[in-house]
Amino acid sequence: MYKKIINTLIKYFFSILIIFFMNLSSIAQQANKYSSLSGGETTRKDITTNAFSKPAKNLPLKFRQVFTEGNKLFKVDWNSNPNQKFYGLGPTFTQSSCISCHIKDGRSLPPDINKKGIGGLSIFINNYFKDEINYGNKIDTKAITNVKEEGDIIINYEIIKGNFSDGIPYKLFKPNFIIEKYNYGQIKNKIHGRVATQIIGMGLIETIPEKSILEWSDPFDKDEDGISGRPNFIYDPTIKKEVVGRFGWKASKGSIKHQVVSALHEDIGITTIFFPKNRCPEKQVDCKSQLINKSIEASENIVDIISFYTSVIAVPARRGIDNKYIEEGREIFINAGCAKCHIQSVKTGKNSNSQLDFLNNQNIQPFTDLLLHDMGEELAEYSKEGIAYGKEWRTAPLWGLGLIQKVNGKIRLLHDGRARSIQEAILWHGGEAKISRDKFLMMKKSNRELLIKFLESL
Ligand code: HEC
Ligand code: HEC
């Protein structure tokens, strides 16, 4: 008799326990789905103008010092005086420090309409037909003393007008990049501008398992949803291997270190063991005459410190996630097909650098599949980077989107900063994303506003 009662009690107790744990795990799942911690445990609650420059929340104390050193190197102005520290600038270059493009570790801005110069843009020469041997892959609009810069650029904007299906009009501005002055002979290829991006959560992006990226890809659109993303494949000189590309607007860099040594070389003119030659084409005699000191300008130690810094910048937390309108905005985001490319969440794997193990196994919400998508003729460059063709662009991560205005003072979206609002960025989506853009055009005004409210909470 006693035994029976005890047995029933035990059964009862275990069923309650199971129900309790099931509830707990579903609460945990919900918490994960609606978490404000876009960068997992690295996330910081910061909504100030420094929201893109804070160290990961879970950065171990022992790395604080390296982070501070890296921050200093990110701000350092490289110079052309062989007797000084940080020598090696140029001979031709775009800017003399990382921070002069990545303002407050955020984005660079194109010049205002009708303003001369290139502002914070980098000017790429399209290489689709042939390389410009007198220039290389970029036009450097600055140079050290006694060397002529490569040229001057002007940007004209073409205004494109349209209407939403409810009749409300909109205007878009399409930049045309024109070379005003060539200093080393004519350039036949087209040119194109790109803005620097915010560098939050880079280490987390590096830690997304390659397997996840490959699983998202659907190069032949087998599921027939009109979307056929494919990964870029790229030779990464820092690990001497071909890998899936992750960084840059065309995913043409395989690792953070690869991105850093390319930035030093192409944007600032600094050599490293990975790119040991200065960028002086044969015809640029005054450039070549400056190469007195042939040694490597940034040691591998410097590269590693900058790479560490760049890897561990926190992702800012989302705001207002308890607001029911923001969750309605998420539904609209999903229904418009945005989440097919801007994949909402993923779990990081294991970073190959064991010092970065605090980035492993994090539930993150980067809103990207890191894949290349055909985005249509209007956004195209005429270049090839890795396997990416002109119309193909990497899905831009959307975390931090709502804080760009705060950090940069202005919002300038898409690869060349042509979009002056989130609305304009969506309206430029073409190619595989045209279905989404058309859904946006057809939406009620109140739904467009809810969608944008949601995007501003990221
Ligand atoms: C002249 C402007 C300029 C300078 C200087 C510059 N960058 Fe960049 N940065 C860019 C642009 C433009 C891109 C996008 C490049 C592309 O599309 O391939 C970029 C991309 C990046 C990315 C990848 C971002 C992403 O979302 O994939 C990182 C990381 C980065 N830069 C770090 C640095 C570091 C570190 C330095 C200094 C050593 C530096 N940059 C200097 C313009 C600049
Ligand atoms: C087919 C894939 C795809 C779909 C679908 C898609 N996007 Fe994008 N999105 C991209 C790519 C690729 C870029 C970068 C394009 C560029 O810079 O030229 C981008 C850029 C953006 C940007 C600018 C980000 C930045 O950092 O400048 C925003 C905002 C954005 N998308 C929102 C949306 C919204 C909202 C939807 C749904 C209405 C959507 N996207 C649908 C692929 C897609």
GROMACS .gro file of N, CA and C and ligand atoms in nm, residues 107 227 249 333 336-338 341-342 373 375 379 393-398 401 413-415 422 425-426 429 432-433 436 451 455, ligand 2:
model
  136
  107ARG      N    1   3.136   5.399  -3.979
  107ARG     CA    2   3.143   5.406  -4.124
  107ARG      C    3   3.207   5.535  -4.171
  227ILE      N    4   1.599   3.324  -5.502
  227ILE     CA    5   1.720   3.370  -5.434
  227ILE      C    6   1.827   3.262  -5.441
  249TRP      N    7   3.262   4.442  -4.883
  249TRP     CA    8   3.131   4.446  -4.948
  249TRP      C    9   3.109   4.331  -5.045
  333PHE      N   10   0.929   4.202  -4.186
  333PHE     CA   11   1.064   4.174  -4.238
  333PHE      C   12   1.068   4.031  -4.294
  336ALA      N   13   0.835   3.986  -4.606
  336ALA     CA   14   0.884   4.051  -4.728
  336ALA      C   15   1.005   3.975  -4.785
  337GLY      N   16   1.044   3.867  -4.718
  337GLY     CA   17   1.155   3.785  -4.770
  337GLY      C   18   1.294   3.839  -4.734
  338CYS      N   19   1.298   3.943  -4.652
  338CYS     CA   20   1.428   4.002  -4.618
  338CYS      C   21   1.517   3.901  -4.546
  341CYS      N   22   1.794   3.646  -4.699
  341CYS     CA   23   1.936   3.682  -4.715
  341CYS      C   24   1.991   3.735  -4.583
  342HIS      N   25   1.915   3.825  -4.521
  342HIS     CA   26   1.960   3.881  -4.392
  342HIS      C   27   1.921   3.780  -4.284
  373HIS      N   28   2.497   3.790  -5.359
  373HIS     CA   29   2.369   3.789  -5.430
  373HIS      C   30   2.374   3.888  -5.545
  375MET      N   31   2.240   4.176  -5.713
  375MET     CA   32   2.156   4.284  -5.661
  375MET      C   33   2.109   4.378  -5.772
  379LEU      N   34   2.310   4.865  -5.899
  379LEU     CA   35   2.412   4.867  -5.794
  379LEU      C   36   2.545   4.813  -5.844
  393TRP      N   37   2.692   4.118  -5.452
  393TRP     CA   38   2.736   4.181  -5.328
  393TRP      C   39   2.708   4.088  -5.211
  394ARG      N   40   2.790   4.098  -5.109
  394ARG     CA   41   2.767   4.020  -4.987
  394ARG      C   42   2.649   4.081  -4.910
  395THR      N   43   2.556   3.999  -4.863
  395THR     CA   44   2.446   4.051  -4.780
  395THR      C   45   2.507   4.130  -4.664
  396ALA      N   46   2.472   4.258  -4.656
  396ALA     CA   47   2.530   4.341  -4.551
  396ALA      C   48   2.473   4.300  -4.416
  397PRO      N   49   2.558   4.281  -4.313
  397PRO     CA   50   2.505   4.252  -4.179
  397PRO      C   51   2.424   4.373  -4.133
  398LEU      N   52   2.312   4.349  -4.063
  398LEU     CA   53   2.229   4.464  -4.023
  398LEU      C   54   2.242   4.498  -3.874
  401LEU      N   55   2.259   4.867  -3.718
  401LEU     CA   56   2.201   4.959  -3.817
  401LEU      C   57   2.139   5.083  -3.752
  413LEU      N   58   2.391   5.455  -4.645
  413LEU     CA   59   2.394   5.309  -4.655
  413LEU      C   60   2.432   5.259  -4.794
  414LEU      N   61   2.449   5.130  -4.804
  414LEU     CA   62   2.492   5.054  -4.924
  414LEU      C   63   2.640   5.080  -4.952
  415HIS      N   64   2.695   5.000  -5.045
  415HIS     CA   65   2.842   4.996  -5.058
  415HIS      C   66   2.903   5.132  -5.090
  422ILE      N   67   1.721   5.426  -4.435
  422ILE     CA   68   1.695   5.282  -4.448
  422ILE      C   69   1.597   5.259  -4.563
  425ALA      N   70   1.774   5.259  -4.886
  425ALA     CA   71   1.855   5.137  -4.904
  425ALA      C   72   1.766   5.024  -4.956
  426ILE      N   73   1.645   5.011  -4.900
  426ILE     CA   74   1.556   4.902  -4.945
  426ILE      C   75   1.514   4.926  -5.090
  429HIS      N   76   1.729   4.786  -5.364
  429HIS     CA   77   1.744   4.641  -5.380
  429HIS      C   78   1.686   4.598  -5.515
  432GLU      N   79   1.809   3.961  -5.730
  432GLU     CA   80   1.743   3.859  -5.648
  432GLU      C   81   1.655   3.921  -5.539
  433ALA      N   82   1.683   4.047  -5.502
  433ALA     CA   83   1.608   4.110  -5.392
  433ALA      C   84   1.493   4.195  -5.444
  436SER      N   85   1.154   4.137  -5.283
  436SER     CA   86   1.139   4.204  -5.153
  436SER      C   87   1.111   4.352  -5.172
  451LEU      N   88   0.821   4.823  -4.027
  451LEU     CA   89   0.942   4.754  -4.073
  451LEU      C   90   1.066   4.837  -4.037
  455LEU      N   91   1.394   4.770  -3.796
  455LEU     CA   92   1.534   4.779  -3.841
  455LEU      C   93   1.614   4.877  -3.754
  460HEC     C1   94   1.870   3.867  -5.221
  460HEC     C2   95   1.923   3.899  -5.091
  460HEC     C3   96   1.864   4.016  -5.015
  460HEC     C4   97   1.732   4.037  -4.980
  460HEC     C5   98   1.612   3.950  -5.012
  460HEC     C6   99   1.731   4.160  -4.905
  460HEC     N1  100   1.856   4.212  -4.895
  460HEC    FE1  101   1.911   4.380  -4.797
  460HEC     N2  102   2.098   4.366  -4.872
  460HEC     C7  103   2.146   4.262  -4.951
  460HEC     C8  104   2.277   4.295  -5.001
  460HEC     C9  105   2.362   4.207  -5.091
  460HEC    C10  106   2.309   4.423  -4.951
  460HEC    C11  107   2.433   4.507  -4.982
  460HEC    C12  108   2.412   4.576  -5.118
  460HEC    C13  109   2.507   4.688  -5.151
  460HEC     O1  110   2.570   4.742  -5.063
  460HEC     O2  111   2.516   4.724  -5.269
  460HEC    C14  112   2.195   4.464  -4.868
  460HEC    C15  113   2.187   4.583  -4.797
  460HEC    C16  114   2.083   4.618  -4.714
  460HEC    C17  115   2.080   4.736  -4.629
  460HEC    C18  116   2.192   4.839  -4.615
  460HEC    C19  117   2.292   4.791  -4.513
  460HEC    C20  118   2.417   4.873  -4.504
  460HEC     O3  119   2.497   4.840  -4.415
  460HEC     O4  120   2.441   4.965  -4.582
  460HEC    C21  121   1.960   4.736  -4.564
  460HEC    C22  122   1.910   4.838  -4.464
  460HEC    C23  123   1.887   4.620  -4.609
  460HEC     N3  124   1.964   4.550  -4.699
  460HEC    C24  125   1.759   4.585  -4.568
  460HEC    C25  126   1.681   4.488  -4.632
  460HEC    C26  127   1.539   4.473  -4.611
  460HEC    C27  128   1.455   4.551  -4.513
  460HEC    C28  129   1.497   4.373  -4.695
  460HEC    C29  130   1.357   4.325  -4.718
  460HEC    C30  131   1.262   4.425  -4.763
  460HEC    C31  132   1.615   4.324  -4.764
  460HEC     N4  133   1.723   4.397  -4.726
  460HEC    C32  134   1.615   4.218  -4.854
  460HEC    C33  135   2.076   4.144  -4.979
  460HEC    C34  136   1.941   4.127  -4.963
   0.00000   0.00000   0.00000
